Short mmCIF file of C-alpha atoms in Angstrom, two decimals:
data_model
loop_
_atom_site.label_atom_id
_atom_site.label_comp_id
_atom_site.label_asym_id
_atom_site.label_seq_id
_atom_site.Cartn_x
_atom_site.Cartn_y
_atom_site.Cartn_z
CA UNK A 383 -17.35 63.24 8.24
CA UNK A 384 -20.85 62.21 9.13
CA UNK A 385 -21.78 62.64 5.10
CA UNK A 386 -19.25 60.14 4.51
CA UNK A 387 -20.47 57.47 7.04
CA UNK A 388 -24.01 57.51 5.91
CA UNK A 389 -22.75 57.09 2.27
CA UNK A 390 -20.44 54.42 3.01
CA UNK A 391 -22.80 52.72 5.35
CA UNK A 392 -25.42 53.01 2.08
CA UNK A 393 -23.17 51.35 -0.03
CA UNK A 394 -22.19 48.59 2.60
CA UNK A 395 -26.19 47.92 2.36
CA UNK A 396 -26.81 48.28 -0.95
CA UNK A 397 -23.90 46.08 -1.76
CA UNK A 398 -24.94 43.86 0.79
CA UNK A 399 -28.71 43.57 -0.81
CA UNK A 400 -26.84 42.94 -3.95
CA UNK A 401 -25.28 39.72 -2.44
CA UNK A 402 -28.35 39.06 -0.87
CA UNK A 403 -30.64 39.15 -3.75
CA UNK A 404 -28.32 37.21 -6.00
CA UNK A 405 -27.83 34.39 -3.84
CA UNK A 406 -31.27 33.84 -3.71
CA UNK A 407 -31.88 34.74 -7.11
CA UNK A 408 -28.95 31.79 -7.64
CA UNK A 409 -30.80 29.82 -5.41
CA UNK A 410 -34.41 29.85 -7.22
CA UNK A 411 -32.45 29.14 -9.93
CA UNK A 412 -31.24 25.91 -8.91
CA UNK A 413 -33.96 24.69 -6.95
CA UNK A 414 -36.31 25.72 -10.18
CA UNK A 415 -34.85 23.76 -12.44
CA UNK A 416 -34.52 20.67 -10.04
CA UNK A 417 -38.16 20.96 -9.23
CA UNK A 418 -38.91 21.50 -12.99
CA UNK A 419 -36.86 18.28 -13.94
CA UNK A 420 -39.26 16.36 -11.28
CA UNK A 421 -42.10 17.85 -12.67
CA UNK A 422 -41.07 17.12 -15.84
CA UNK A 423 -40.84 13.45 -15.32
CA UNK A 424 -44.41 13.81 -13.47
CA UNK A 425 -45.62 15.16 -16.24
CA UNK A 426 -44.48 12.28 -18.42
CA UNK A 427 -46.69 9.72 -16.08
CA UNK A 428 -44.10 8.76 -13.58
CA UNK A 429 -45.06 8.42 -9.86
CA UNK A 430 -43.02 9.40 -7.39
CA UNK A 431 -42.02 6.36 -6.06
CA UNK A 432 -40.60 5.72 -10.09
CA UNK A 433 -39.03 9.15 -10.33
CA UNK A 434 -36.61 7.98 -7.30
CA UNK A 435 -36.31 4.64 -8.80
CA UNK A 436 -34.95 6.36 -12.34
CA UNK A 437 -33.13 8.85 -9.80
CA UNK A 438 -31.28 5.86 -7.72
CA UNK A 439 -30.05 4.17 -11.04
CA UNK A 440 -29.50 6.70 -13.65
CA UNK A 441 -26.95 9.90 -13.65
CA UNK A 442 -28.38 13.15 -14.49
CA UNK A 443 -27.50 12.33 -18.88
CA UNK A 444 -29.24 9.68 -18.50
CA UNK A 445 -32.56 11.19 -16.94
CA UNK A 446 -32.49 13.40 -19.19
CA UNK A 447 -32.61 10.84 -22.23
CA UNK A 448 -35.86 9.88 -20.07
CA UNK A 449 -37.50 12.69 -20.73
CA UNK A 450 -37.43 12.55 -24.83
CA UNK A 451 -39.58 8.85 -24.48
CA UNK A 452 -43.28 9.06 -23.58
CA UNK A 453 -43.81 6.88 -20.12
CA UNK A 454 -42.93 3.44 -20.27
CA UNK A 455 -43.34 0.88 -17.69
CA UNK A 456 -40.76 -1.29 -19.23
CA UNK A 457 -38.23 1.34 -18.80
CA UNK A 458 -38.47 0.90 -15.05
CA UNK A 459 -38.58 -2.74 -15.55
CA UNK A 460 -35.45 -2.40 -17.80
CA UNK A 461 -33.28 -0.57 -14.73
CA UNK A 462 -33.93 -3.99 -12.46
CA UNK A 463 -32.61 -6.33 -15.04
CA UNK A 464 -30.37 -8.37 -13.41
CA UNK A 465 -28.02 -7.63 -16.81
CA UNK A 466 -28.74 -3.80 -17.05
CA UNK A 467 -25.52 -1.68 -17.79
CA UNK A 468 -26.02 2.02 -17.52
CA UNK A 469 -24.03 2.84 -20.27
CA UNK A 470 -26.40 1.26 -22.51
CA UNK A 471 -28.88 2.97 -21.13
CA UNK A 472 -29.51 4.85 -24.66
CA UNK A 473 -29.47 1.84 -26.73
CA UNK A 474 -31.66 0.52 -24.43
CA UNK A 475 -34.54 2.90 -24.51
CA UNK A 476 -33.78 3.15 -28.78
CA UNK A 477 -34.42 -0.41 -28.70
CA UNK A 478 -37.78 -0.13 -26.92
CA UNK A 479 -38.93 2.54 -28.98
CA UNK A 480 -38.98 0.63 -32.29
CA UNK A 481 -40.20 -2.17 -30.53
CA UNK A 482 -42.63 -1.68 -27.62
CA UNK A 483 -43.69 -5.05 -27.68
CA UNK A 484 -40.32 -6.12 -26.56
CA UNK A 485 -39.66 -7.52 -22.75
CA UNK A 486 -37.42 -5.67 -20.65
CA UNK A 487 -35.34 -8.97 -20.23
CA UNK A 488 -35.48 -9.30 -24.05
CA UNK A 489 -33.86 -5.23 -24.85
CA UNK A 490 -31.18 -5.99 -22.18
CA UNK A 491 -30.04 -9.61 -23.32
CA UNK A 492 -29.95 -8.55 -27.69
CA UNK A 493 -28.21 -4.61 -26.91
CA UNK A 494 -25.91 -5.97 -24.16
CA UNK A 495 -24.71 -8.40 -27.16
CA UNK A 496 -24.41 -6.09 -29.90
CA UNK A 497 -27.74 -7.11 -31.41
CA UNK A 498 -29.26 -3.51 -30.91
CA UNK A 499 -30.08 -3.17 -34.79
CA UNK A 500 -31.69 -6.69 -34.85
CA UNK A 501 -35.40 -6.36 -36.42
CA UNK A 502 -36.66 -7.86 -33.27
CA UNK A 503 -39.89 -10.06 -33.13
CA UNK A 504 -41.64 -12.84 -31.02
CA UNK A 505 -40.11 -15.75 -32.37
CA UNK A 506 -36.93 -14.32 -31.40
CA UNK A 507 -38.21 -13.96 -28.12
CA UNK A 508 -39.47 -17.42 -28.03
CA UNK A 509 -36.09 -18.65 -29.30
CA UNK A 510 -34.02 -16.76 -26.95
CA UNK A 511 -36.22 -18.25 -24.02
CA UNK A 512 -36.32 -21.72 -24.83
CA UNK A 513 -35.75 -24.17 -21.88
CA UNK A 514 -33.13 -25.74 -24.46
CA UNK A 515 -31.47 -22.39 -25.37
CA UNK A 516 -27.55 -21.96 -25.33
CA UNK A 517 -26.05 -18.59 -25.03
CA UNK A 518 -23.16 -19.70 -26.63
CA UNK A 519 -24.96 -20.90 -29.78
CA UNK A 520 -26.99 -17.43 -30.10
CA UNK A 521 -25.19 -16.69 -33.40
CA UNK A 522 -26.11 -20.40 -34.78
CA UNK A 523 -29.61 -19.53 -33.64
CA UNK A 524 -29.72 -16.43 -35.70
CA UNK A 525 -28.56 -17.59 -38.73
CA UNK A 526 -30.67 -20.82 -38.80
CA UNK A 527 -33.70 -18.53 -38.11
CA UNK A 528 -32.48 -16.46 -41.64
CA UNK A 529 -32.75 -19.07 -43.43
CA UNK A 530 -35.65 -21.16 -42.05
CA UNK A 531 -38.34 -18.38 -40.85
CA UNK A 532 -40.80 -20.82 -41.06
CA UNK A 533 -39.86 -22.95 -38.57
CA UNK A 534 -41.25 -22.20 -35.31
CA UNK A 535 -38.37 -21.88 -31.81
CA UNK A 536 -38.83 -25.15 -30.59
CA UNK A 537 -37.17 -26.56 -34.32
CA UNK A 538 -34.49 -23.89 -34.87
CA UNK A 539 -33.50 -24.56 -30.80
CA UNK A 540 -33.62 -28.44 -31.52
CA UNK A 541 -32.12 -28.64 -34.58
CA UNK A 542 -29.47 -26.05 -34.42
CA UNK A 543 -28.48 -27.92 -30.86
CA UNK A 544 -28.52 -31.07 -32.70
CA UNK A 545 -25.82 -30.11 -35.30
CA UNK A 546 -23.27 -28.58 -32.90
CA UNK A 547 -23.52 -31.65 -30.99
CA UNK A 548 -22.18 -33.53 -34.50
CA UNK A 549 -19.39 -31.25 -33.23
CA UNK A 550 -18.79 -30.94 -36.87
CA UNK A 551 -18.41 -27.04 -37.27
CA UNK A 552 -17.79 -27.36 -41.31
CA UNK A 553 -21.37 -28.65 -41.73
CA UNK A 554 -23.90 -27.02 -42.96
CA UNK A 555 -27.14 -26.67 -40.85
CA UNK A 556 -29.95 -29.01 -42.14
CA UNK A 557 -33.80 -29.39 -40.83
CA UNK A 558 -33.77 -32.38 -38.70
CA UNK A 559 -36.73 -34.84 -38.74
CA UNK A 560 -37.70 -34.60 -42.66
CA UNK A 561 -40.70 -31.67 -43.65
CA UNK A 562 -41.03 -28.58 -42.27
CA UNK A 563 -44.71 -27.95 -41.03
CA UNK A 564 -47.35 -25.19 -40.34
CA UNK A 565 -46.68 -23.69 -37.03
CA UNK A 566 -50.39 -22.94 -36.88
CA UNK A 567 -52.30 -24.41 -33.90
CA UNK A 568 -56.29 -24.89 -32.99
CA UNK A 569 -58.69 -26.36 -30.80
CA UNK A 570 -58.36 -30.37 -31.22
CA UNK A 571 -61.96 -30.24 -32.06
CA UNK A 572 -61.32 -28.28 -35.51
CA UNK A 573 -59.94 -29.42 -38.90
CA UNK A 574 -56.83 -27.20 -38.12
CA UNK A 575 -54.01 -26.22 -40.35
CA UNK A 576 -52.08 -28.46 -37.84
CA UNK A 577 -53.77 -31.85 -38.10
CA UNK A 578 -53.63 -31.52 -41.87
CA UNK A 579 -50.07 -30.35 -41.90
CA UNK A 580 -49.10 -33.55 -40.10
CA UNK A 581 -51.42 -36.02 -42.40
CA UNK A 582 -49.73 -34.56 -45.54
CA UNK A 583 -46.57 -34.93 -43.99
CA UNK A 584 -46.74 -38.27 -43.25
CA UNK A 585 -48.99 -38.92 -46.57
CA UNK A 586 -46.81 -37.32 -49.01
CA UNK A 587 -43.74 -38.82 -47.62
CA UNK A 588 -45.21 -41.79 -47.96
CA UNK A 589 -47.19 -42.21 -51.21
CA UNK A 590 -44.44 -39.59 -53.14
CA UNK A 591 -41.46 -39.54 -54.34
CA UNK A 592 -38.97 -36.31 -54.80
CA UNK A 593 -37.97 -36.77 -58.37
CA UNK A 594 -35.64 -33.85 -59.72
CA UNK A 595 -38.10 -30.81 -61.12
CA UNK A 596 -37.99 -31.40 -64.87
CA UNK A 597 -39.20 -34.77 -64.08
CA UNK A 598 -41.97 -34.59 -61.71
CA UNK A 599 -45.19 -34.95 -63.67
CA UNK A 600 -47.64 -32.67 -63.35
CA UNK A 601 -50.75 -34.89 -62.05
CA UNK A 602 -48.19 -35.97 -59.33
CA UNK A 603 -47.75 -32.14 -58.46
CA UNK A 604 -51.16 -31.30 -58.49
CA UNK A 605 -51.91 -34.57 -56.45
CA UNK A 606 -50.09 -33.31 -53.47
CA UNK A 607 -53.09 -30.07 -53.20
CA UNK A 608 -56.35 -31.68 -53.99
CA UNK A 609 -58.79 -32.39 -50.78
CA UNK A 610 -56.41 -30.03 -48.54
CA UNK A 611 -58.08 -27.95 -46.48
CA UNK A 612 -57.96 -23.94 -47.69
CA UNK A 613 -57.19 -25.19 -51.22
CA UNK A 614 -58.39 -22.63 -53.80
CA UNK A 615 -58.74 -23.78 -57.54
CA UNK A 616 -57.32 -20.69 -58.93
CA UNK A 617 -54.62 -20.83 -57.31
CA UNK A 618 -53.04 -24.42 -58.54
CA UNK A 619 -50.90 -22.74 -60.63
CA UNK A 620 -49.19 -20.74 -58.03
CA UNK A 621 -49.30 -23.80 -55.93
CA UNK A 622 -47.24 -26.17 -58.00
CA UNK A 623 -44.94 -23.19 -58.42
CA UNK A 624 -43.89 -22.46 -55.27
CA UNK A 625 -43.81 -25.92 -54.30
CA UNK A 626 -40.98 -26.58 -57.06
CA UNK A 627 -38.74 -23.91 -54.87
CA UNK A 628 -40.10 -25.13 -51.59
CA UNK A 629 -40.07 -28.87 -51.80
CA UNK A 630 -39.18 -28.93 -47.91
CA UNK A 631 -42.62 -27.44 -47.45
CA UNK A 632 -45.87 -29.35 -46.76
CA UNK A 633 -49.05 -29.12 -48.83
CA UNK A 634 -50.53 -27.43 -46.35
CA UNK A 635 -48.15 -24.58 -45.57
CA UNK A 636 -47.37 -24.20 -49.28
CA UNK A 637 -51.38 -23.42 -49.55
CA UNK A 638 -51.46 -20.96 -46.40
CA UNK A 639 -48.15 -19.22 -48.08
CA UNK A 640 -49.80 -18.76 -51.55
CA UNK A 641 -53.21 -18.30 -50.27
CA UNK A 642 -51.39 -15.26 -48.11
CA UNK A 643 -49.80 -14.18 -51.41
CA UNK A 644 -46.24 -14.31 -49.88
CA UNK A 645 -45.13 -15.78 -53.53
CA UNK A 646 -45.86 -12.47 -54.76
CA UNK A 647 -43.52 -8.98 -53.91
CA UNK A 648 -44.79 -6.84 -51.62
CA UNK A 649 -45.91 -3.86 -52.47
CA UNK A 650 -45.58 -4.09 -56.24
CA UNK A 651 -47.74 -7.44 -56.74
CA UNK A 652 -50.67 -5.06 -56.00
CA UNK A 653 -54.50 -4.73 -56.31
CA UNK A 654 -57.49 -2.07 -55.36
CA UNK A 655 -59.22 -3.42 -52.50
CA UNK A 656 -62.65 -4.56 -53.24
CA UNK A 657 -64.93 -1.70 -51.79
CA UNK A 658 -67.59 -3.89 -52.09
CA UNK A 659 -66.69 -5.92 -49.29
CA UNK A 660 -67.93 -3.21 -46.93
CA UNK A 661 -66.78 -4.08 -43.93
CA UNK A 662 -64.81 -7.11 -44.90
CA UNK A 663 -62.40 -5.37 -47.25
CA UNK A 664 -58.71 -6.37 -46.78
CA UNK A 665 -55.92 -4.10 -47.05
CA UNK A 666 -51.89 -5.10 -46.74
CA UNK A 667 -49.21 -5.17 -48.39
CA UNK A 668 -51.01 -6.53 -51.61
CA UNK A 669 -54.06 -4.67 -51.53
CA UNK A 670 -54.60 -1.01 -51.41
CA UNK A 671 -56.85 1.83 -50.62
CA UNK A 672 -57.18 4.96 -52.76
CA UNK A 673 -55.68 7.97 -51.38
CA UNK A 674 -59.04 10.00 -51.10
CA UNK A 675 -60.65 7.03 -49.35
CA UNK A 676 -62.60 7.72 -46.43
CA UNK A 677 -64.76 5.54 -44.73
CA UNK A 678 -68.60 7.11 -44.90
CA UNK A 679 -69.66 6.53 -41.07
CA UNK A 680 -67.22 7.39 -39.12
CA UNK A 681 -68.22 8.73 -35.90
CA UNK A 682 -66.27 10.39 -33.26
CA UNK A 683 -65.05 8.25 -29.87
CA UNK A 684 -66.13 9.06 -26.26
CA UNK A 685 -63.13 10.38 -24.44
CA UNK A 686 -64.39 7.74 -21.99
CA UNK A 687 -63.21 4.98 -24.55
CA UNK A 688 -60.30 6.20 -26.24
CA UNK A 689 -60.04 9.12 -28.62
CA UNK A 690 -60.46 9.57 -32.54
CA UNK A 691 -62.93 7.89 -35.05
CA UNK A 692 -63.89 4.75 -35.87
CA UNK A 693 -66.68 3.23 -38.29
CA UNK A 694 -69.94 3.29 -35.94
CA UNK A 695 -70.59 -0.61 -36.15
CA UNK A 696 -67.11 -0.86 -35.30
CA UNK A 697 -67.15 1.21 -32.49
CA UNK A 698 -70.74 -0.13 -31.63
CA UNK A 699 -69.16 -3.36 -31.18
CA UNK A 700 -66.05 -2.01 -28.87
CA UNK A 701 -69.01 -0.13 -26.75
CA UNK A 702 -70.43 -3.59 -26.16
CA UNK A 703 -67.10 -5.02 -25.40
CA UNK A 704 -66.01 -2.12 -22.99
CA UNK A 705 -69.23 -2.46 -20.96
CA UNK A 706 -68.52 -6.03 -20.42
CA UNK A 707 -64.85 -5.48 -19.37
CA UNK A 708 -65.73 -2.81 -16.98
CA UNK A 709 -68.04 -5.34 -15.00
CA UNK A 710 -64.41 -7.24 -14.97
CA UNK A 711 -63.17 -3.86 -13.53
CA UNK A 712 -60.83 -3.87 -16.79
CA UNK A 713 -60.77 -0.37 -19.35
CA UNK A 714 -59.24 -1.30 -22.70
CA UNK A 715 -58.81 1.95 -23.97
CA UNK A 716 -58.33 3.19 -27.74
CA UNK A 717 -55.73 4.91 -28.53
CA UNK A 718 -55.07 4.49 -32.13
CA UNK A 719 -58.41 4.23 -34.67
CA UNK A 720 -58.86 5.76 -38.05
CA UNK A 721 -56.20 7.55 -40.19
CA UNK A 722 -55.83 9.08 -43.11
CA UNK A 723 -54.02 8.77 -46.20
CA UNK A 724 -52.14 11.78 -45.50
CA UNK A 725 -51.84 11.23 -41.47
CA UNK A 726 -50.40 7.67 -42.39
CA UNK A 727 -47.79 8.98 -45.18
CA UNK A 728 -46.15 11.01 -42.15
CA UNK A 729 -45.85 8.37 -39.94
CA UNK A 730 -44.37 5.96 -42.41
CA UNK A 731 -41.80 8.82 -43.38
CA UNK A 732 -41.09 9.96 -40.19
CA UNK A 733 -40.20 5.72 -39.88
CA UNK A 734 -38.46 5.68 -42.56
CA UNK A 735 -36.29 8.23 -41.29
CA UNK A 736 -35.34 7.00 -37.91
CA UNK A 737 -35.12 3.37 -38.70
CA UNK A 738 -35.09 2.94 -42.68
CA UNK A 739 -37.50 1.32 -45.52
CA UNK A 740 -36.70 -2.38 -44.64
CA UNK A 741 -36.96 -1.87 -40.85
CA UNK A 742 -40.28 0.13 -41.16
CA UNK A 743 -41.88 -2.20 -43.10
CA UNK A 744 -41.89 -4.43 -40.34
CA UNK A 745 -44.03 -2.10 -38.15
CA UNK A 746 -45.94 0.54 -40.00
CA UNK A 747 -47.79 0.29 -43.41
CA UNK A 748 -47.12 2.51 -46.06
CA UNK A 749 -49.52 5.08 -47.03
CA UNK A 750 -52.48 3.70 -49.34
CA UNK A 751 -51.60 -0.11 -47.42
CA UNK A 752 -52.78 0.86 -43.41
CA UNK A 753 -55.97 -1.32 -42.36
CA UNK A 754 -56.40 2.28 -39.95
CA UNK A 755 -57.55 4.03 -43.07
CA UNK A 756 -60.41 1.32 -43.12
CA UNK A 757 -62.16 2.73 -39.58
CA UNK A 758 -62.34 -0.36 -38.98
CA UNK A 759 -58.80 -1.06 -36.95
CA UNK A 760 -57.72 0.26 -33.83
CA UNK A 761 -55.11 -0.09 -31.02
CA UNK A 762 -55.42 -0.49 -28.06
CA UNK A 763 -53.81 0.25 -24.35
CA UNK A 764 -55.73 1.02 -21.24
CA UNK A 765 -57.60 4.20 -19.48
CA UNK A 766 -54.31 4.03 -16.61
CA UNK A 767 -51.53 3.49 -19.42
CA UNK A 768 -52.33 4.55 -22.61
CA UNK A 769 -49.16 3.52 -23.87
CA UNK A 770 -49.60 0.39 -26.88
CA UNK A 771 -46.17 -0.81 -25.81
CA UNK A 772 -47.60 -2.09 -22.59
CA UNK A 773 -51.00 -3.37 -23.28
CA UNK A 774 -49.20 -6.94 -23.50
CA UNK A 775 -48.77 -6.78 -19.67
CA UNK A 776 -51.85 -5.82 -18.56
CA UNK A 777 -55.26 -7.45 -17.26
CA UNK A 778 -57.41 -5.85 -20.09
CA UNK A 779 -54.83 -7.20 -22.92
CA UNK A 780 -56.01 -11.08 -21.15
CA UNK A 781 -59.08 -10.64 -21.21
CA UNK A 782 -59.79 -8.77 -24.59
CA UNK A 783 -57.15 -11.66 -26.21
CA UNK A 784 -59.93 -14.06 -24.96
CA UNK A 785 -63.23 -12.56 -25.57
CA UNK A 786 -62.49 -9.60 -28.79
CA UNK A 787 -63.64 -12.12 -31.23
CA UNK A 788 -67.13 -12.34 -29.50
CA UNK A 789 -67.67 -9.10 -29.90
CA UNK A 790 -66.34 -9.27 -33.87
CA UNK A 791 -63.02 -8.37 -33.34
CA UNK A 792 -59.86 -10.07 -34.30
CA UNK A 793 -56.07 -9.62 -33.51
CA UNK A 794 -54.97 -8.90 -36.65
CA UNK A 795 -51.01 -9.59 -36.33
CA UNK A 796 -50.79 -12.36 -34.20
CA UNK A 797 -47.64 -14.44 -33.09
CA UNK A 798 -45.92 -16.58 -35.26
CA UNK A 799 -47.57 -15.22 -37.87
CA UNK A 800 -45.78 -11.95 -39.37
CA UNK A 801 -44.54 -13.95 -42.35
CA UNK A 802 -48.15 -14.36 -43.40
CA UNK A 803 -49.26 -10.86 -42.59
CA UNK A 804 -46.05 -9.19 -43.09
CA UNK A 805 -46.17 -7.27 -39.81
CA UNK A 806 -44.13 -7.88 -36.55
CA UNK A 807 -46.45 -9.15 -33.75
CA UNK A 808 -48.94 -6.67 -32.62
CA UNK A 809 -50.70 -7.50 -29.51
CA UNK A 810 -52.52 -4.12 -29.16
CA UNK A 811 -53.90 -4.22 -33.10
CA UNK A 812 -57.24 -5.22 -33.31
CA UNK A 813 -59.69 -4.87 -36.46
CA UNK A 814 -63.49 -5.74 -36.53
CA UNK A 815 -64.42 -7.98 -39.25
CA UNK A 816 -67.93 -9.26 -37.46
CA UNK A 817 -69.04 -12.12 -34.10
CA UNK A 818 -69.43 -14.88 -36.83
CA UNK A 819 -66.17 -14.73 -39.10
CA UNK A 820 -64.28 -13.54 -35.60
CA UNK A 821 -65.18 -16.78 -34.10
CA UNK A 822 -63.95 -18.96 -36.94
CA UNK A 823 -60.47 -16.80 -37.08
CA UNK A 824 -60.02 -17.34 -33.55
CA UNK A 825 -61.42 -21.11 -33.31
CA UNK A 826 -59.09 -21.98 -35.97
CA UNK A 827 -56.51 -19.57 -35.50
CA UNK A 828 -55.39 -18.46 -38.59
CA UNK A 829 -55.50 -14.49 -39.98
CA UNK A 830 -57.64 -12.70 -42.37
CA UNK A 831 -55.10 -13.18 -45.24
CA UNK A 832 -56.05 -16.94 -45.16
CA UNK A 833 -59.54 -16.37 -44.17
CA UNK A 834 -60.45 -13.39 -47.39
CA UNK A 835 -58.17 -15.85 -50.12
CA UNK A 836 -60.60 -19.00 -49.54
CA UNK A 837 -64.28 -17.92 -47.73
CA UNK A 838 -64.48 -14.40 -49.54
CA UNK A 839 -62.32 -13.39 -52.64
#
């Protein structure tokens, strides 16, 4: 009897560690995988104070989309949108990560109205907040800025306005106020793209006429060019060309298109860059570098600057600009240098897969066509964020705007310009080219397309 009592009093405890042990083992369990999800997102940059921000607006699916995203500011920024819908969350964050550059307000307003497969860029974003903009005529907008990239937002917003107010929905949208001019600006002190655009307009409206094409003399044609500013001689040809499909066009923009070598197709219109440029070279979309190129100095970058290689006058010239920034208490920080040919044709592909050809070529450069494969390019964030996507926003992005080109660096795909250098805007992008030519690029604002064609080809 007493046998019996000890055995069933061992079982009570054995069963009763049993229990015990797997309710804590249940326990750990749970609490080690909400502690790991925390850590995760620690890991990934986020403070505390953000982790219970993401936490307060986003269910548990949502987080977890989080996670596959490197750290973001504008993520946080995107959850206090006064328009932010959880359910878009996805879209959202899919939006952001083919565009970085994109505002918060900006990924909200195009996926909340369908627009998530837009091929975002700034002129959109200039468009969209226009003092003059009307929600309601966002699909006007659009289409207008198809069919008239050249126009800057203040025209498309203006003119587009103008012809709903005809209130004549049949009628097909027309440029108001006569030619269409360069949407480059400079100081008032330079002989800018600008103040020419506007004396040619005014000239060749003026002394011209606009006879039907097979009956415009050629003199009268070539007329139009001569004296403009960035004319090339070579290039007449192309010139009078393009203007007989672009009559709309001024002189001058017809010269900054050509001289760009936007006539030509990307990509198959191609030549070897000129090696013998050193560190003036030009590579896009019509100009290429040989697969087994490497640049002969490269040296490696001080983790206290950035990481990767870089041509040593190059990064000579960002030591020089770093020291000066950290008396501003600033740390640009680079995060992107050289690449190879190989390095590059993964990237592209791995573009091409998520977003397709079209949309990639917006952003990346194909493999052979990347200024990185120069040494002489590199992007940028900061030693706090080294995210690209957020260099916009901060202090160091201000200052090095203002004060790269003293140094010999220039931003290479600047606003309102992509249709020249065939890239979306790239605020973080910068590529050393020298103090002296730097200072003219950024006194006259124009890019390096428009700079190599005239000064150096």
């Amino acid at each position: 009897m007493e046998k019996k009592k000890k055995r069933k009093l061992k079982k009570g405890i054995i069963l009763f560690l049993i229990i015990f042990i797997l309710f804590w083992l249940f326990l750990g369990v749970y609490l080690f995988q909400h502690k790991s999800f925390d850590t995760k997102l620690k890991e990934h940059g986020y403070s505390k104070e953000e982790i219970q921000e993401l936490k307060s607006h986003l269910e548990k699916k949502n987080l977890e989309i989080v996670l596959e995203y490197d750290y973001q500011k504008t993520i946080l920024h995107i959850l206090n949108e006064k328009d932010f819908q959880e359910k878009y969350f996805s879209y959202y964050l899919k939006f952001l990560n083919r565009y970085p550059n994109a505002t918060s307000y900006d990924i909200v307003f195009f996926v909340n109205h369908g627009l998530e497969d837009i091929t975002y860029n700034p002129d959109l974003h200039d468009i969209i907040h226009h003092e003059k903009f009307k929600e309601e005529y966002l699909d006007d907008y659009l289409k207008y800025y198809e069919e008239h990239q050249e126009l800057d937002a203040e025209k498309i917003v203006i003119d587009v306005n103008t012809n709903k107010e005809e209130e004549d929905p049949n009628a097909n949208l027309k440029p108001v106020g006569g030619e269409v001019t360069s949407n480059s600006n400079s100081n008032s002190n330079q002989n800018s793209h600008k103040n020419s655009n506007s004396n040619s307009s005014s000239n060749s409206s003026s002394n011209t006429k606009d006879p039907k094409e097979e009956d415009i003399p050629l003199e009268e044609i070539t007329a139009l060019f001569l004296g403009k500013q960035y004319m090339v001689d070579r290039n007449m040809d192309r010139y009078r060309k393009y203007y007989l499909s672009h009559k709309n066009l001024s002189a001058d923009e017809i010269i900054t298109r050509v001289n760009s070598n936007i006539d030509l197709t990307a990509y198959k219109d191609v030549t070897a860059s000129d090696l013998g440029k050193g560190d003036l070279l030009i590579v896009n979309k019509y100009y290429y570098l040989d697969k087994n190129y490497v640049p002969s100095n490269l040296v490696a970058v001080n983790s206290k600057h950035g990481r990767g290689y870089l041509k040593k006058e190059a990064y000579d010239a960002f030591i020089e600009m770093y020291n000066d920034a950290v008396k501003e208490g600033l740390y640009p920080y680079i995060q992107s240098p050289y690449r190879s040919y190989s390095y590059q044709t993964t990237l592209y592909n791995n573009y091409v897969k998520r977003d397709g050809v079209k949309e990639a070529d917006t952003y990346s450069a194909r493999p052979g066509y990347s200024e990185h494969q120069t040494g002489l390019a590199m992007d940028l964030g900061t030693s706090k964020n080294h995210s690209i996507g957020d260099f916009e926003s901060s202090k160091e992005f201000t200052w090095v705007s203002k004060n790269a080109y003293k140094y010999g660096f220039i931003l290479r795909y600047p606003k309102n310009k992509q249709y020249l250098t065939g890239y979306m805007y790239e605020p973080w992008h910068y590529r050393y080219v020298g103090k002296e030519i730097a200072k003219y690029i950024y006194e006259n604002n124009i890019t390096y397309e428009e700079y190599f064609e005239y000064f150096l080809r």
